[in-house]
């Protein structure tokens, strides 16, 4: 698609450059793009600016970094594992910060379909749905912020 992709990733434990290069090398269809990005991963870049991409890696606990982030997202993918394994990532304060840093009509998706997560996203201002999952996952959660908080 034409245009600029602005991608921000909040990572408490970022993947090492070696692991990133190794993971990308497993996808033959990504060979050209992966070789372009390898130079950035090797030097530990946390920001990449290309004509069609602005990538930013924010290191640290999302509970601390999302609330003070200076950005606004059109789309979120929350990959914090299940609330049973990682309850810290699904707390009201963090999900409220996600809502605060979302543009009007921002979308959100996460592999977790836990009711507690859906309720907390609703509390944060999202219209939430349990959707068909991806791959082996039976259900997942999708949401839309209809009015920016």
PDB file of C-alpha atoms in Angstrom:
ATOM      1  CA  UNK A   1       0.000   0.000   0.000  1.00  0.00           C
ATOM      2  CA  UNK A   2       1.224   3.507  -0.664  1.00  0.00           C
ATOM      3  CA  UNK A   3       1.935   5.829   2.223  1.00  0.00           C
ATOM      4  CA  UNK A   4       3.965   5.890   5.398  1.00  0.00           C
ATOM      5  CA  UNK A   5       3.749   3.143   8.040  1.00  0.00           C
ATOM      6  CA  UNK A   6       4.544   4.452  11.504  1.00  0.00           C
ATOM      7  CA  UNK A   7       5.224   1.471  13.749  1.00  0.00           C
ATOM      8  CA  UNK A   8       5.987   1.743  17.450  1.00  0.00           C
ATOM      9  CA  UNK A   9       6.763  -1.319  19.537  1.00  0.00           C
ATOM     10  CA  UNK A  10       6.804  -1.292  23.346  1.00  0.00           C
ATOM     11  CA  UNK A  11       9.116  -4.069  24.550  1.00  0.00           C
ATOM     12  CA  UNK A  12      10.208  -4.882  28.082  1.00  0.00           C
ATOM     13  CA  UNK A  13      12.466  -7.635  26.709  1.00  0.00           C
ATOM     14  CA  UNK A  14      13.337  -6.860  23.068  1.00  0.00           C
ATOM     15  CA  UNK A  15      14.508  -9.676  20.840  1.00  0.00           C
ATOM     16  CA  UNK A  16      18.277  -9.650  20.346  1.00  0.00           C
ATOM     17  CA  UNK A  17      19.606  -8.581  16.960  1.00  0.00           C
ATOM     18  CA  UNK A  18      20.910 -12.093  16.313  1.00  0.00           C
ATOM     19  CA  UNK A  19      17.523 -13.644  17.106  1.00  0.00           C
ATOM     20  CA  UNK A  20      15.716 -11.097  14.918  1.00  0.00           C
ATOM     21  CA  UNK A  21      17.977 -11.793  11.939  1.00  0.00           C
ATOM     22  CA  UNK A  22      17.638 -15.559  12.475  1.00  0.00           C
ATOM     23  CA  UNK A  23      13.824 -15.340  12.705  1.00  0.00           C
ATOM     24  CA  UNK A  24      13.511 -13.216   9.577  1.00  0.00           C
ATOM     25  CA  UNK A  25      15.828 -15.537   7.621  1.00  0.00           C
ATOM     26  CA  UNK A  26      13.273 -18.340   7.927  1.00  0.00           C
ATOM     27  CA  UNK A  27      10.888 -16.523   5.581  1.00  0.00           C
ATOM     28  CA  UNK A  28      12.291 -16.764   2.056  1.00  0.00           C
ATOM     29  CA  UNK A  29       9.681 -14.292   0.790  1.00  0.00           C
ATOM     30  CA  UNK A  30      11.144 -11.669   3.162  1.00  0.00           C
ATOM     31  CA  UNK A  31      14.747 -12.163   2.062  1.00  0.00           C
ATOM     32  CA  UNK A  32      15.136  -8.759   0.363  1.00  0.00           C
ATOM     33  CA  UNK A  33      13.465  -6.806   3.182  1.00  0.00           C
ATOM     34  CA  UNK A  34      15.211  -8.853   5.876  1.00  0.00           C
ATOM     35  CA  UNK A  35      18.638  -8.148   4.403  1.00  0.00           C
ATOM     36  CA  UNK A  36      17.795  -4.418   4.332  1.00  0.00           C
ATOM     37  CA  UNK A  37      16.814  -4.464   8.022  1.00  0.00           C
ATOM     38  CA  UNK A  38      19.726  -6.664   9.179  1.00  0.00           C
ATOM     39  CA  UNK A  39      22.065  -3.663   9.191  1.00  0.00           C
ATOM     40  CA  UNK A  40      19.747  -1.835  11.599  1.00  0.00           C
ATOM     41  CA  UNK A  41      19.330  -4.807  13.934  1.00  0.00           C
ATOM     42  CA  UNK A  42      23.109  -5.423  13.995  1.00  0.00           C
ATOM     43  CA  UNK A  43      23.830  -1.909  15.231  1.00  0.00           C
ATOM     44  CA  UNK A  44      21.030  -2.016  17.828  1.00  0.00           C
ATOM     45  CA  UNK A  45      18.875   0.636  16.196  1.00  0.00           C
ATOM     46  CA  UNK A  46      15.766   1.656  18.110  1.00  0.00           C
ATOM     47  CA  UNK A  47      14.605   4.028  15.370  1.00  0.00           C
ATOM     48  CA  UNK A  48      14.526   3.431  11.623  1.00  0.00           C
ATOM     49  CA  UNK A  49      13.479   6.062   9.087  1.00  0.00           C
ATOM     50  CA  UNK A  50      12.874   4.985   5.498  1.00  0.00           C
ATOM     51  CA  UNK A  51      10.767   6.645   2.776  1.00  0.00           C
ATOM     52  CA  UNK A  52       7.777   4.435   3.632  1.00  0.00           C
ATOM     53  CA  UNK A  53       8.496   3.415   7.252  1.00  0.00           C
ATOM     54  CA  UNK A  54       9.091   5.110  10.573  1.00  0.00           C
ATOM     55  CA  UNK A  55       9.928   2.422  13.165  1.00  0.00           C
ATOM     56  CA  UNK A  56      10.447   3.134  16.838  1.00  0.00           C
ATOM     57  CA  UNK A  57      11.307   0.644  19.574  1.00  0.00           C
ATOM     58  CA  UNK A  58      10.511   1.829  23.081  1.00  0.00           C
ATOM     59  CA  UNK A  59      12.318  -0.324  25.625  1.00  0.00           C
ATOM     60  CA  UNK A  60      10.790  -0.832  29.038  1.00  0.00           C
ATOM     61  CA  UNK A  61       7.688  -1.971  30.855  1.00  0.00           C
ATOM     62  CA  UNK A  62       4.586  -0.892  28.900  1.00  0.00           C
ATOM     63  CA  UNK A  63       2.913   0.096  32.176  1.00  0.00           C
ATOM     64  CA  UNK A  64       5.522   2.839  32.454  1.00  0.00           C
ATOM     65  CA  UNK A  65       6.238   3.659  28.803  1.00  0.00           C
ATOM     66  CA  UNK A  66       2.775   3.790  27.208  1.00  0.00           C
ATOM     67  CA  UNK A  67       1.352   6.434  29.592  1.00  0.00           C
ATOM     68  CA  UNK A  68       4.214   8.850  28.844  1.00  0.00           C
ATOM     69  CA  UNK A  69       4.467   8.086  25.113  1.00  0.00           C
ATOM     70  CA  UNK A  70       4.157  11.169  22.930  1.00  0.00           C
ATOM     71  CA  UNK A  71       2.304   9.352  20.141  1.00  0.00           C
ATOM     72  CA  UNK A  72      -1.208   8.453  19.076  1.00  0.00           C
ATOM     73  CA  UNK A  73      -1.995   5.097  17.441  1.00  0.00           C
ATOM     74  CA  UNK A  74      -4.456   4.236  14.704  1.00  0.00           C
ATOM     75  CA  UNK A  75      -4.093   0.522  15.453  1.00  0.00           C
ATOM     76  CA  UNK A  76      -2.834  -1.596  18.349  1.00  0.00           C
ATOM     77  CA  UNK A  77      -1.807  -5.220  18.587  1.00  0.00           C
ATOM     78  CA  UNK A  78      -1.583  -6.211  22.241  1.00  0.00           C
ATOM     79  CA  UNK A  79       0.627  -9.272  22.630  1.00  0.00           C
ATOM     80  CA  UNK A  80       0.911  -9.603  26.381  1.00  0.00           C
ATOM     81  CA  UNK A  81       0.125 -13.323  26.680  1.00  0.00           C
ATOM     82  CA  UNK A  82      -2.934 -14.412  28.624  1.00  0.00           C
ATOM     83  CA  UNK A  83      -4.032 -12.617  31.796  1.00  0.00           C
ATOM     84  CA  UNK A  84      -3.366 -15.835  33.716  1.00  0.00           C
ATOM     85  CA  UNK A  85       0.311 -15.822  32.630  1.00  0.00           C
ATOM     86  CA  UNK A  86       0.914 -12.065  32.538  1.00  0.00           C
ATOM     87  CA  UNK A  87      -1.757 -10.223  34.574  1.00  0.00           C
ATOM     88  CA  UNK A  88       0.304  -7.015  34.731  1.00  0.00           C
ATOM     89  CA  UNK A  89      -0.228  -6.320  31.028  1.00  0.00           C
ATOM     90  CA  UNK A  90      -4.013  -6.340  31.297  1.00  0.00           C
ATOM     91  CA  UNK A  91      -4.537  -3.892  34.166  1.00  0.00           C
ATOM     92  CA  UNK A  92      -7.037  -1.029  33.909  1.00  0.00           C
ATOM     93  CA  UNK A  93      -4.359   1.689  34.081  1.00  0.00           C
ATOM     94  CA  UNK A  94      -2.404   0.345  31.098  1.00  0.00           C
ATOM     95  CA  UNK A  95      -5.509  -0.277  28.987  1.00  0.00           C
ATOM     96  CA  UNK A  96      -6.771   3.221  29.847  1.00  0.00           C
ATOM     97  CA  UNK A  97      -3.421   4.597  28.626  1.00  0.00           C
ATOM     98  CA  UNK A  98      -3.882   2.635  25.391  1.00  0.00           C
ATOM     99  CA  UNK A  99      -7.261   4.334  24.981  1.00  0.00           C
ATOM    100  CA  UNK A 100      -5.798   7.752  25.771  1.00  0.00           C
ATOM    101  CA  UNK A 101      -3.090   7.286  23.134  1.00  0.00           C
ATOM    102  CA  UNK A 102      -5.532   6.140  20.434  1.00  0.00           C
ATOM    103  CA  UNK A 103      -6.910   8.170  17.545  1.00  0.00           C
ATOM    104  CA  UNK A 104     -10.663   8.312  17.018  1.00  0.00           C
ATOM    105  CA  UNK A 105     -11.782   5.008  15.500  1.00  0.00           C
ATOM    106  CA  UNK A 106      -8.481   3.330  16.364  1.00  0.00           C
ATOM    107  CA  UNK A 107      -8.572  -0.445  16.089  1.00  0.00           C
ATOM    108  CA  UNK A 108      -7.150  -3.014  18.447  1.00  0.00           C
ATOM    109  CA  UNK A 109      -6.546  -6.746  18.276  1.00  0.00           C
ATOM    110  CA  UNK A 110      -5.142  -9.300  20.683  1.00  0.00           C
ATOM    111  CA  UNK A 111      -4.957 -13.069  20.701  1.00  0.00           C
ATOM    112  CA  UNK A 112      -6.454 -13.207  24.178  1.00  0.00           C
ATOM    113  CA  UNK A 113     -10.219 -13.669  24.362  1.00  0.00           C
ATOM    114  CA  UNK A 114     -10.425 -13.537  28.149  1.00  0.00           C
ATOM    115  CA  UNK A 115     -13.589 -11.879  29.437  1.00  0.00           C
ATOM    116  CA  UNK A 116     -11.648  -9.760  31.914  1.00  0.00           C
ATOM    117  CA  UNK A 117      -9.637  -8.229  29.066  1.00  0.00           C
ATOM    118  CA  UNK A 118     -12.762  -7.502  27.022  1.00  0.00           C
ATOM    119  CA  UNK A 119     -14.410  -5.828  30.036  1.00  0.00           C
ATOM    120  CA  UNK A 120     -11.347  -3.720  30.790  1.00  0.00           C
ATOM    121  CA  UNK A 121     -11.070  -2.612  27.162  1.00  0.00           C
ATOM    122  CA  UNK A 122     -14.735  -1.598  27.289  1.00  0.00           C
ATOM    123  CA  UNK A 123     -13.986   0.382  30.447  1.00  0.00           C
ATOM    124  CA  UNK A 124     -11.114   2.066  28.541  1.00  0.00           C
ATOM    125  CA  UNK A 125     -13.571   3.288  25.884  1.00  0.00           C
ATOM    126  CA  UNK A 126     -13.378   0.547  23.252  1.00  0.00           C
ATOM    127  CA  UNK A 127     -16.264  -1.211  21.542  1.00  0.00           C
ATOM    128  CA  UNK A 128     -15.163  -4.828  21.938  1.00  0.00           C
ATOM    129  CA  UNK A 129     -15.960  -8.082  20.131  1.00  0.00           C
ATOM    130  CA  UNK A 130     -14.861 -11.674  20.516  1.00  0.00           C
ATOM    131  CA  UNK A 131     -13.823 -12.743  17.033  1.00  0.00           C
ATOM    132  CA  UNK A 132     -12.699 -15.893  15.270  1.00  0.00           C
ATOM    133  CA  UNK A 133      -9.115 -16.618  16.109  1.00  0.00           C
ATOM    134  CA  UNK A 134      -6.083 -16.953  13.900  1.00  0.00           C
ATOM    135  CA  UNK A 135      -4.203 -20.196  13.327  1.00  0.00           C
ATOM    136  CA  UNK A 136      -4.746 -22.588  16.245  1.00  0.00           C
ATOM    137  CA  UNK A 137      -6.438 -19.917  18.336  1.00  0.00           C
ATOM    138  CA  UNK A 138     -10.206 -20.446  18.487  1.00  0.00           C
ATOM    139  CA  UNK A 139     -11.097 -16.897  19.560  1.00  0.00           C
ATOM    140  CA  UNK A 140      -9.418 -13.523  19.825  1.00  0.00           C
ATOM    141  CA  UNK A 141     -10.481 -10.009  20.766  1.00  0.00           C
ATOM    142  CA  UNK A 142     -10.952  -7.090  18.390  1.00  0.00           C
ATOM    143  CA  UNK A 143     -11.983  -3.586  19.349  1.00  0.00           C
ATOM    144  CA  UNK A 144     -12.527  -0.065  18.065  1.00  0.00           C
ATOM    145  CA  UNK A 145     -12.297   3.235  19.899  1.00  0.00           C
ATOM    146  CA  UNK A 146     -15.267   5.143  18.564  1.00  0.00           C
ATOM    147  CA  UNK A 147     -14.498   8.354  20.424  1.00  0.00           C
ATOM    148  CA  UNK A 148     -11.019   9.383  21.492  1.00  0.00           C
ATOM    149  CA  UNK A 149     -10.826   9.791  25.283  1.00  0.00           C
TER     150      UNK A 149
END
